[in-house]
mmCIF file of C-alpha atoms and ligand atoms in Angstrom:
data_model
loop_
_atom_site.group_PDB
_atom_site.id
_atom_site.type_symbol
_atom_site.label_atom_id
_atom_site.label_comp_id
_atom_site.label_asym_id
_atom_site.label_seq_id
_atom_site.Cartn_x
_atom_site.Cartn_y
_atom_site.Cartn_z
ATOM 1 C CA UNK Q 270 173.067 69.887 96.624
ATOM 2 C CA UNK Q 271 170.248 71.896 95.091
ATOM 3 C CA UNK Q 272 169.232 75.341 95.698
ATOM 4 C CA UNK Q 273 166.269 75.488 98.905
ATOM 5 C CA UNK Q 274 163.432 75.693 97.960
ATOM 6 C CA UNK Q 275 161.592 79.207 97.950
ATOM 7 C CA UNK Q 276 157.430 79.836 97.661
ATOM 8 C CA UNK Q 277 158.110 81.489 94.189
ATOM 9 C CA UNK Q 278 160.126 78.973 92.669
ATOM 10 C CA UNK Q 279 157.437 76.720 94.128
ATOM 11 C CA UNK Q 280 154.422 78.206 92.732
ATOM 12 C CA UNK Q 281 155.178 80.012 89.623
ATOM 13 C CA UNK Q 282 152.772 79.164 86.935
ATOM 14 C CA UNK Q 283 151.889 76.029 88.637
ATOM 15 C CA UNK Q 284 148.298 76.741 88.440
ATOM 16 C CA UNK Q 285 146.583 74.120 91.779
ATOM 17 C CA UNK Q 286 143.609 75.257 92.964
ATOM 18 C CA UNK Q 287 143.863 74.280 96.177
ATOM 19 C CA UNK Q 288 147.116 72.826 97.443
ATOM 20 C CA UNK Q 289 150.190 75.389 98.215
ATOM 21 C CA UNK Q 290 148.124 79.129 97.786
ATOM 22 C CA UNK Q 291 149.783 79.405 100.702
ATOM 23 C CA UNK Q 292 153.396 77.641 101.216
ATOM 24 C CA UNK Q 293 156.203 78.250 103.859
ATOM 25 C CA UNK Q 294 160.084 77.021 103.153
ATOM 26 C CA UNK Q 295 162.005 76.767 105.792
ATOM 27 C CA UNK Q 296 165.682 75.329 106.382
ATOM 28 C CA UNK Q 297 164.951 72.786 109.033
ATOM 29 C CA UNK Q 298 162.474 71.877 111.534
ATOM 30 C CA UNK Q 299 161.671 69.465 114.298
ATOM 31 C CA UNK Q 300 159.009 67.749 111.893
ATOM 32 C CA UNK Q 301 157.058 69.818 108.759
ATOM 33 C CA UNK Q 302 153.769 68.143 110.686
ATOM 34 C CA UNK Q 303 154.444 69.451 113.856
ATOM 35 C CA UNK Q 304 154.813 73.468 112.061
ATOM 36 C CA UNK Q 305 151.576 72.381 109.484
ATOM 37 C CA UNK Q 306 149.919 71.524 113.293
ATOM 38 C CA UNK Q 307 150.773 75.195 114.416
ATOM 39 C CA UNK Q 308 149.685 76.819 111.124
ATOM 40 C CA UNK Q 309 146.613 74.927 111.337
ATOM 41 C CA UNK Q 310 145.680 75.882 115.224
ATOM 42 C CA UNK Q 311 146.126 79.443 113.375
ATOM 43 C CA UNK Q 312 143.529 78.827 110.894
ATOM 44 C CA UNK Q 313 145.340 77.802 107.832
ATOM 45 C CA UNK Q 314 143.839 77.793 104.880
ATOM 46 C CA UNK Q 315 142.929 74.368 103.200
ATOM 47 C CA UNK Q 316 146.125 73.813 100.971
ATOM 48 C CA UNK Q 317 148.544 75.509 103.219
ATOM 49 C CA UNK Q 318 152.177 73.786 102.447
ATOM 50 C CA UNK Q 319 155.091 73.531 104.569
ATOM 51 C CA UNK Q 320 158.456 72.253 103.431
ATOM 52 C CA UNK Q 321 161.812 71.962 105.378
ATOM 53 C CA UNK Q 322 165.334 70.919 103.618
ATOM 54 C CA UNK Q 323 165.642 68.846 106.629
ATOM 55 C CA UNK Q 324 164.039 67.240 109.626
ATOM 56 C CA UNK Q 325 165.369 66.868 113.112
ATOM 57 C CA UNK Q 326 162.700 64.728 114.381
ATOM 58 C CA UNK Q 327 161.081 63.362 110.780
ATOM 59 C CA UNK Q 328 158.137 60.444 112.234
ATOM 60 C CA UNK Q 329 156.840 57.664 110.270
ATOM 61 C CA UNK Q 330 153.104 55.480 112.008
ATOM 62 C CA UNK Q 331 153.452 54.251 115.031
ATOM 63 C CA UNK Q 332 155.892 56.163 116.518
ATOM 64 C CA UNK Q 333 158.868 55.357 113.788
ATOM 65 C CA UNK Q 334 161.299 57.695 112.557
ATOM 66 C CA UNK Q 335 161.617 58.941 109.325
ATOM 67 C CA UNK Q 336 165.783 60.123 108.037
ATOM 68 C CA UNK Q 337 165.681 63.269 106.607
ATOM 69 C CA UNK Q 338 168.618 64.800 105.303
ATOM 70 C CA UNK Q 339 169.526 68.352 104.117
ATOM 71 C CA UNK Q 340 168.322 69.368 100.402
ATOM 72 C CA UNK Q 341 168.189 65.752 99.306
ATOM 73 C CA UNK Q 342 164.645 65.311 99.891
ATOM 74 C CA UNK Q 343 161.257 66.137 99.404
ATOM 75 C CA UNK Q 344 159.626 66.438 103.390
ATOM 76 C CA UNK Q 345 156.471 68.237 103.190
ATOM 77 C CA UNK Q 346 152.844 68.690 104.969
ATOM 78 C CA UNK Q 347 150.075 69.779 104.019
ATOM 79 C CA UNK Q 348 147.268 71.340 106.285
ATOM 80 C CA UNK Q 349 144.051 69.673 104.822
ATOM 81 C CA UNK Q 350 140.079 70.649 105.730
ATOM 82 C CA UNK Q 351 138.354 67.995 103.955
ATOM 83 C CA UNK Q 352 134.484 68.272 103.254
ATOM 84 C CA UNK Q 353 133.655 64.808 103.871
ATOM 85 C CA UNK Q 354 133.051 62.860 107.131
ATOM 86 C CA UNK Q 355 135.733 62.136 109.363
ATOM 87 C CA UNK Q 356 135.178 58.118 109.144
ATOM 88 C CA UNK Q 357 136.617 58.752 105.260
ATOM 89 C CA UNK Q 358 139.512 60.463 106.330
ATOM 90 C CA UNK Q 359 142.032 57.579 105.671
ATOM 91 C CA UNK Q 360 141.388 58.000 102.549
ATOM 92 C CA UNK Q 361 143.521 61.177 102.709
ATOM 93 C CA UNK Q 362 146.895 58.411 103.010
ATOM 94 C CA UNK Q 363 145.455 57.321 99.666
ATOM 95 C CA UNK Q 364 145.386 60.426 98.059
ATOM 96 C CA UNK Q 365 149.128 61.368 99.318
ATOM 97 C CA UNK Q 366 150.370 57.968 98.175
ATOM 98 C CA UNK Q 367 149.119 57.828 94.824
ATOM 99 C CA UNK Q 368 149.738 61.961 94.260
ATOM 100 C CA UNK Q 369 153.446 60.678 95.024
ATOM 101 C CA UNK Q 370 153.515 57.501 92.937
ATOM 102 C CA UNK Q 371 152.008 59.470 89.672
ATOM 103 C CA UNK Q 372 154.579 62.796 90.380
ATOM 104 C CA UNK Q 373 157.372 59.741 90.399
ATOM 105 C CA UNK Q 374 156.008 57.754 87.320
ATOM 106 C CA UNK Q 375 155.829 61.540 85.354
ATOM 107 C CA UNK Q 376 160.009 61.997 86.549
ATOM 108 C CA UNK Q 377 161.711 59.043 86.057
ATOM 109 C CA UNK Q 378 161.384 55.973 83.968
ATOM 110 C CA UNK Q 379 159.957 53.670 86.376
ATOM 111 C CA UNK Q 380 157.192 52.080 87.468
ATOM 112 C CA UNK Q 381 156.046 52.762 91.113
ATOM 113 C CA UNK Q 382 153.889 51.215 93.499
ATOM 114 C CA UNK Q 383 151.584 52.002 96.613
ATOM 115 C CA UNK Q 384 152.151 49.775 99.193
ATOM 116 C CA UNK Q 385 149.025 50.349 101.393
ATOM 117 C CA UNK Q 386 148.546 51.859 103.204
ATOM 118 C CA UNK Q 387 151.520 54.767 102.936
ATOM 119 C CA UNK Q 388 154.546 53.382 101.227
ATOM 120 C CA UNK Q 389 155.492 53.989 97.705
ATOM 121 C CA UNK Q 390 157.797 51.516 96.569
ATOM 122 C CA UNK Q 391 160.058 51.091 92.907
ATOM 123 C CA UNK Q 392 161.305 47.600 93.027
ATOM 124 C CA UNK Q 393 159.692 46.959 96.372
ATOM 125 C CA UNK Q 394 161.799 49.457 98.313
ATOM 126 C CA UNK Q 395 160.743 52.034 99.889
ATOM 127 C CA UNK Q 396 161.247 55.655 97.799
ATOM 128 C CA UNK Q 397 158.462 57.668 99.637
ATOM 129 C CA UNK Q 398 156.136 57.534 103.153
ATOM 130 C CA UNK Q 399 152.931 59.125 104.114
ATOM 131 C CA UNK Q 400 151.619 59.845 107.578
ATOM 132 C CA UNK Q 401 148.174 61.263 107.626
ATOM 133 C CA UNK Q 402 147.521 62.988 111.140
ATOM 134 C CA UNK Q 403 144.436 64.100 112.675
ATOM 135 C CA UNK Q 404 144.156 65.190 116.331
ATOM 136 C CA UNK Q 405 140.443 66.472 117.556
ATOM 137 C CA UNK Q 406 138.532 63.844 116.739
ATOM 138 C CA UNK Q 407 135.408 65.298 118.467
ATOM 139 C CA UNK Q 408 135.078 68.435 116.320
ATOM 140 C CA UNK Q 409 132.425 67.757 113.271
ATOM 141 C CA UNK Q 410 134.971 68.773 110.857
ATOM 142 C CA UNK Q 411 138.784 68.586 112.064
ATOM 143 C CA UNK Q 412 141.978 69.455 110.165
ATOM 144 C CA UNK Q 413 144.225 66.969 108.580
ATOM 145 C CA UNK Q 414 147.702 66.917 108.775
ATOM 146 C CA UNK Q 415 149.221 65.035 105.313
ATOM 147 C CA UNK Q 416 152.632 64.754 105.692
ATOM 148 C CA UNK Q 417 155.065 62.969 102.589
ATOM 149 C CA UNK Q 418 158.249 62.348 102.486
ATOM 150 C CA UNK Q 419 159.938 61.675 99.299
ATOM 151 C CA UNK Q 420 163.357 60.419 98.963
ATOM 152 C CA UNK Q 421 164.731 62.642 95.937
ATOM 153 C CA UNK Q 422 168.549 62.611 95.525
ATOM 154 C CA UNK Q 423 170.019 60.431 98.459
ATOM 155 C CA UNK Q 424 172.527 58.502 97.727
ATOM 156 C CA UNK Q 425 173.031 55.422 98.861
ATOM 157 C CA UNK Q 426 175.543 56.150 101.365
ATOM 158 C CA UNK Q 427 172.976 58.790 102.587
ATOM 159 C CA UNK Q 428 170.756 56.041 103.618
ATOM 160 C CA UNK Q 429 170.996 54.545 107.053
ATOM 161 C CA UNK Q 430 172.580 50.825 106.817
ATOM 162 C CA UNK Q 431 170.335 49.200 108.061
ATOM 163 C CA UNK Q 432 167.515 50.896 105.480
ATOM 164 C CA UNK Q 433 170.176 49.747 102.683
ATOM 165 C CA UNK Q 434 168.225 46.497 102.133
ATOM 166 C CA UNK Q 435 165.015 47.845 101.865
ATOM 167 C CA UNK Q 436 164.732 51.520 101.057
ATOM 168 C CA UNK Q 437 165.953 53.530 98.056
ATOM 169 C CA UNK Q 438 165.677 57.161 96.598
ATOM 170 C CA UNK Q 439 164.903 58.770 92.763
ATOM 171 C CA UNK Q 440 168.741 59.299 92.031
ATOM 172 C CA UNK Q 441 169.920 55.867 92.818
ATOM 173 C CA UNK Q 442 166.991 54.408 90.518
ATOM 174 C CA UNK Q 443 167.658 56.776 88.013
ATOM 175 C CA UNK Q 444 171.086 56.589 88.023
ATOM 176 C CA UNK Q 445 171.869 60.796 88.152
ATOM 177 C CA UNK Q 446 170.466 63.404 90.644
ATOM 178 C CA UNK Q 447 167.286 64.381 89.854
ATOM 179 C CA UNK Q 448 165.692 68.135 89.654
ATOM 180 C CA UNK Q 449 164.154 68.146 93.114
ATOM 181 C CA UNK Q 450 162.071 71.530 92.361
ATOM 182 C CA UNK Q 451 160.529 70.095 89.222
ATOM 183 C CA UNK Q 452 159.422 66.870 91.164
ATOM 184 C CA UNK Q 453 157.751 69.062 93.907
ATOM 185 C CA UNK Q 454 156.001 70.914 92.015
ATOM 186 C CA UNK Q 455 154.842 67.874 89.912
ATOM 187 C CA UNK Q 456 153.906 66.412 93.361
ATOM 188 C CA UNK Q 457 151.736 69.671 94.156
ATOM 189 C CA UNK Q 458 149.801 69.882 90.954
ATOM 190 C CA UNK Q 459 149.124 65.499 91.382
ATOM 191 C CA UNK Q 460 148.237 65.845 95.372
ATOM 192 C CA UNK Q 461 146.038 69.287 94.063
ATOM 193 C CA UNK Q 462 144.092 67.113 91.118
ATOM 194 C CA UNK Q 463 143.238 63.708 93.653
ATOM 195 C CA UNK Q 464 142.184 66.127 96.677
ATOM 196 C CA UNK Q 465 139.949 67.585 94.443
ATOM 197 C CA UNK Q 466 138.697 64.667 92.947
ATOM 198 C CA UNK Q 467 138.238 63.353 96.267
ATOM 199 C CA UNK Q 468 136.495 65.522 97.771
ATOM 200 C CA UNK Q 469 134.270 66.689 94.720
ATOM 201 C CA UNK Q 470 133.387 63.679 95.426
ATOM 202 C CA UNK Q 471 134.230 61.903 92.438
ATOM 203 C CA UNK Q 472 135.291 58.522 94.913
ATOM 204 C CA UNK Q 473 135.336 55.712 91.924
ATOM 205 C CA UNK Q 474 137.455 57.708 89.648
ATOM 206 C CA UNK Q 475 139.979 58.270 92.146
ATOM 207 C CA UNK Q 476 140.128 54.293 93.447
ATOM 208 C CA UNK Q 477 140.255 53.483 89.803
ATOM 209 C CA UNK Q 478 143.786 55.523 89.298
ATOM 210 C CA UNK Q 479 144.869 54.458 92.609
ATOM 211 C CA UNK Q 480 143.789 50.631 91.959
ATOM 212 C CA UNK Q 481 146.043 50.755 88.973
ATOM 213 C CA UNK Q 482 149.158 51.629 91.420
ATOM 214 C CA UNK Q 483 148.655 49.106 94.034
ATOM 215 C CA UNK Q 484 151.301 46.921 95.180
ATOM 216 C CA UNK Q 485 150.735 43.018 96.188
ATOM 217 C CA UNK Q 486 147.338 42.416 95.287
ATOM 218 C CA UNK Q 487 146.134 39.090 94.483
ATOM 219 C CA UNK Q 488 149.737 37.891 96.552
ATOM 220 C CA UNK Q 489 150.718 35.860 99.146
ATOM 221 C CA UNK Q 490 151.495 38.410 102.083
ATOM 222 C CA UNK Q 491 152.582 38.418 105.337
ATOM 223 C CA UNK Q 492 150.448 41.768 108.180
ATOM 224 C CA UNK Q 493 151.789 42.567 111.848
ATOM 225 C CA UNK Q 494 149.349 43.670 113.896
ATOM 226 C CA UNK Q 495 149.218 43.690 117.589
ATOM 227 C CA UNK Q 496 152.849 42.507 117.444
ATOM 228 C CA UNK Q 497 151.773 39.196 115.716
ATOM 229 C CA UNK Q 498 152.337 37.850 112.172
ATOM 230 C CA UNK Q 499 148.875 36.672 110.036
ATOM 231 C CA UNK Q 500 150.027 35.191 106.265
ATOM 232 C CA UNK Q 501 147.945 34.880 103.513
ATOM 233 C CA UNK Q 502 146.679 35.910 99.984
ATOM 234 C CA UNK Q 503 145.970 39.867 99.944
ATOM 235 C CA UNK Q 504 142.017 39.502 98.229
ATOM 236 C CA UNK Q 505 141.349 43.169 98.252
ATOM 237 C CA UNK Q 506 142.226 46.706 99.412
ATOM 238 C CA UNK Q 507 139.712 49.080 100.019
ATOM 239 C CA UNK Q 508 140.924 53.009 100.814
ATOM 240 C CA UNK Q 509 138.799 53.351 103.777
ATOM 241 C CA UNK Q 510 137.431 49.720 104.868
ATOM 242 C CA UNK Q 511 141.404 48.500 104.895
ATOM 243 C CA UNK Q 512 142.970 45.376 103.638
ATOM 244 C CA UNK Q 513 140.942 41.566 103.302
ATOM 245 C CA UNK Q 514 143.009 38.842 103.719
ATOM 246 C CA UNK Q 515 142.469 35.088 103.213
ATOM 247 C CA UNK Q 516 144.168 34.033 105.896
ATOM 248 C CA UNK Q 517 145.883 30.459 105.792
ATOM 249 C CA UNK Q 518 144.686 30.218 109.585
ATOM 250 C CA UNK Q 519 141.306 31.075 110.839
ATOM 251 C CA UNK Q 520 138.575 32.837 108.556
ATOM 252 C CA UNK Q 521 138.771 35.791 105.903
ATOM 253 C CA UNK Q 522 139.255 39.279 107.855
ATOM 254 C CA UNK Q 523 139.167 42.517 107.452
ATOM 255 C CA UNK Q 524 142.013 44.769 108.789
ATOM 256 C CA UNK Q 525 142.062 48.661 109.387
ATOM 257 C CA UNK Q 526 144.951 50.951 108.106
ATOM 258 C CA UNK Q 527 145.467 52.239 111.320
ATOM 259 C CA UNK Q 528 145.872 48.461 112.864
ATOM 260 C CA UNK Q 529 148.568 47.144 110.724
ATOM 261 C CA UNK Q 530 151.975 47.382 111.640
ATOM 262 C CA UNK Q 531 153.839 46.239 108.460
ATOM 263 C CA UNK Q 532 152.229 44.713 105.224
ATOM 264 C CA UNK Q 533 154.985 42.986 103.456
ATOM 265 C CA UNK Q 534 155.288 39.967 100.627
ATOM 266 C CA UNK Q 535 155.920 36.578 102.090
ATOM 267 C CA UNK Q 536 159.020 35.820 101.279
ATOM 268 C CA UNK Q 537 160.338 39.494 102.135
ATOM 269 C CA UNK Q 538 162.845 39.170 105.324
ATOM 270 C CA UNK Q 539 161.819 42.527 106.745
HETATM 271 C C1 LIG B 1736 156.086 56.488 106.922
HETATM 272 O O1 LIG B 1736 155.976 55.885 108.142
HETATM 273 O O2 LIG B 1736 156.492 55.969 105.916
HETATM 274 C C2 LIG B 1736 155.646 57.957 106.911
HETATM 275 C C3 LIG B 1736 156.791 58.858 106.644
HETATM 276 C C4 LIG B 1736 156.321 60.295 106.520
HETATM 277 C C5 LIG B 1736 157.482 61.238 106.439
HETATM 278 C C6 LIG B 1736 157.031 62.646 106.179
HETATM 279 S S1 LIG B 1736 158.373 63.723 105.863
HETATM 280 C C7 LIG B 1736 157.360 65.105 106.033
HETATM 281 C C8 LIG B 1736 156.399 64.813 107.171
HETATM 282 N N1 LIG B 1736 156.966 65.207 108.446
HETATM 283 C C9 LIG B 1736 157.175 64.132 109.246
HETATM 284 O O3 LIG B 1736 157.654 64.186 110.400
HETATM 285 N N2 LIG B 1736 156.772 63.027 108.615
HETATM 286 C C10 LIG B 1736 156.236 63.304 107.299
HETATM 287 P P1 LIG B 1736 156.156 54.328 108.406
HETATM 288 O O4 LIG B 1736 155.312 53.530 107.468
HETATM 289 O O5 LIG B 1736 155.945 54.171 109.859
HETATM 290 O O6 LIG B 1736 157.639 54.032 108.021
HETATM 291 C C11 LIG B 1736 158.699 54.376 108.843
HETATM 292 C C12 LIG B 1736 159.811 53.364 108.550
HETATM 293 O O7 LIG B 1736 160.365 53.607 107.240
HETATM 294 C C13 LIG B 1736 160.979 53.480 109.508
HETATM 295 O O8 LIG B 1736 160.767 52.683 110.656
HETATM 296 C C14 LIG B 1736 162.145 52.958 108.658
HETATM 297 O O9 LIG B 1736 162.146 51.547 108.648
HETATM 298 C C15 LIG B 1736 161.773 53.404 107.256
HETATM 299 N N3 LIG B 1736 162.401 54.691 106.889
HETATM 300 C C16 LIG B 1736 162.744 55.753 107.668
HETATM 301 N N4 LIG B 1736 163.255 56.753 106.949
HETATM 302 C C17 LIG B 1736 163.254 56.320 105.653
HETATM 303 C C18 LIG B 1736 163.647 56.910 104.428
HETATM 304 N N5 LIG B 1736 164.145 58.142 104.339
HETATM 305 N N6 LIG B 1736 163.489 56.158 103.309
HETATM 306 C C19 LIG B 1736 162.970 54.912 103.341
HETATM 307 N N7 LIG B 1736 162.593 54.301 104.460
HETATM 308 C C20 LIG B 1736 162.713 55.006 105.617
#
């Protein structure tokens, strides 16, 4: 197992300008959200980082868990204050998903996809989740929560069975452990360059990089929502405005991020 992680090692030369001026380590927590949540009801700073070797109570959307073993992850939030209206907020998801994909592509030799809205993917499993959190949705300016989760050196065995199918990690894809420091702080300096670019406002270069990851466009696809199934060829994905499909039943439609259960390809079994 690597060494934990400490601020210094961290931060050292890394040279963000926003994300992690300000980063806490610790050796395990309930869920790195729930202590960014605290830090954040203590006024945080924008940027302020928390990381935890391991998670007792890691969550995915919806109310799904999210395994999180000692040292052989990446399980971080991030305590965001974005300057742009809260209907653009989901486009923070974007920003952590693509940050993640580009800190993978720079680590290992492979070629990594965002499965919108907050799965990264390397041969269409799972290596990496997002969950995006915000809480006071009355306040003219809230705090995000970005939380990431980056499946770094499990092993296979590591892995729940029943994930087995469908999920995998950096190691088993590149065949060796992989230096878990150097891939967090490649993660910090990506997440620090797209928040930036995002909210400098600089939209169309940032959907431009993030197009360029984007998993099952143009596809046949099956979405849950409300419990149900819908199939049919994924036109477009916009960060904000959600998914269009062409739906083999019923008209064209648009669905929200925060509506769709699972977005899979159509001949995927789970
Ligand atoms: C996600 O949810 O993918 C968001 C995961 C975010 C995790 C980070 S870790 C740091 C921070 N603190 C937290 O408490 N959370 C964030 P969702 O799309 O709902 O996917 C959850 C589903 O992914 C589960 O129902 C499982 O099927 C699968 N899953 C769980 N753990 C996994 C893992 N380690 N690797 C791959 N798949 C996993």
């Amino acid at each position: 197992m690597s060494a934990p992680f400490t601020p210094e090692a961290l931060t050292d030369g890394l040279g963000t300008h926003v994300i992690g001026k300000r980063v806490i380590c610790l050796e395990r927590t309930s869920s790195t959200n729930d202590r960014a949540w605290a830090e954040a009801a203590h006024r945080a700073r924008d940027g302020t980082v928390v990381f935890a070797e391991e998670q007792t109570r890691g969550r995915g959307r919806l109310g799904r868990t999210w395994h999180s073993p000692r040292g052989a992850g990446v399980w971080m939030s991030v305590v965001l204050r974005p300057e742009m209206p809260i209907d653009r907020y989901p486009i923070l998801t974007s920003v952590g998903a693509v940050a993640t994909a580009a800190a993978i592509a720079e680590t290992i030799p492979v070629s990594p996809r965002v499965r919108w809205p907050n799965d990264v993917v390397i041969g269409g499993r799972k290596v990496a989740g997002v969950l995006a959190e915000v809480r006071d949705l009355t306040a003219r300016r809230p705090p995000a929560v970005l939380g990431i989760g980056v499946n770094v050196n499990l092993s296979r065995d590591e892995l729940p069975k029943e994930l087995r199918p469908f999920a995998t990690s950096l190691a088993i894809e590149a065949g060796g452990l992989v230096n878990r420091l150097r891939f967090a702080r490649a993660l910090l300096l990506q997440l620090d360059h797209f928040y930036r670019q995002v909210i400098e406002g600089d939209v169309e270069g940032f959907n431009e990089r993030w197009q360029a990851f984007l998993d099952l466009v143009g596809e046949r696809v099956r979405v849950r929502t409300g419990g149900r199934w819908h199939v049919g060829r994924l036109v477009d994905i916009d960060p904000v405005a959600g998914i269009f499909l062409r739906s083999d039943a019923g008209p064209p439609h648009r669905y929200l991020a925060e509506h769709v259960e699972m977005l899979r390809p159509f001949d995927a079994h789970a």
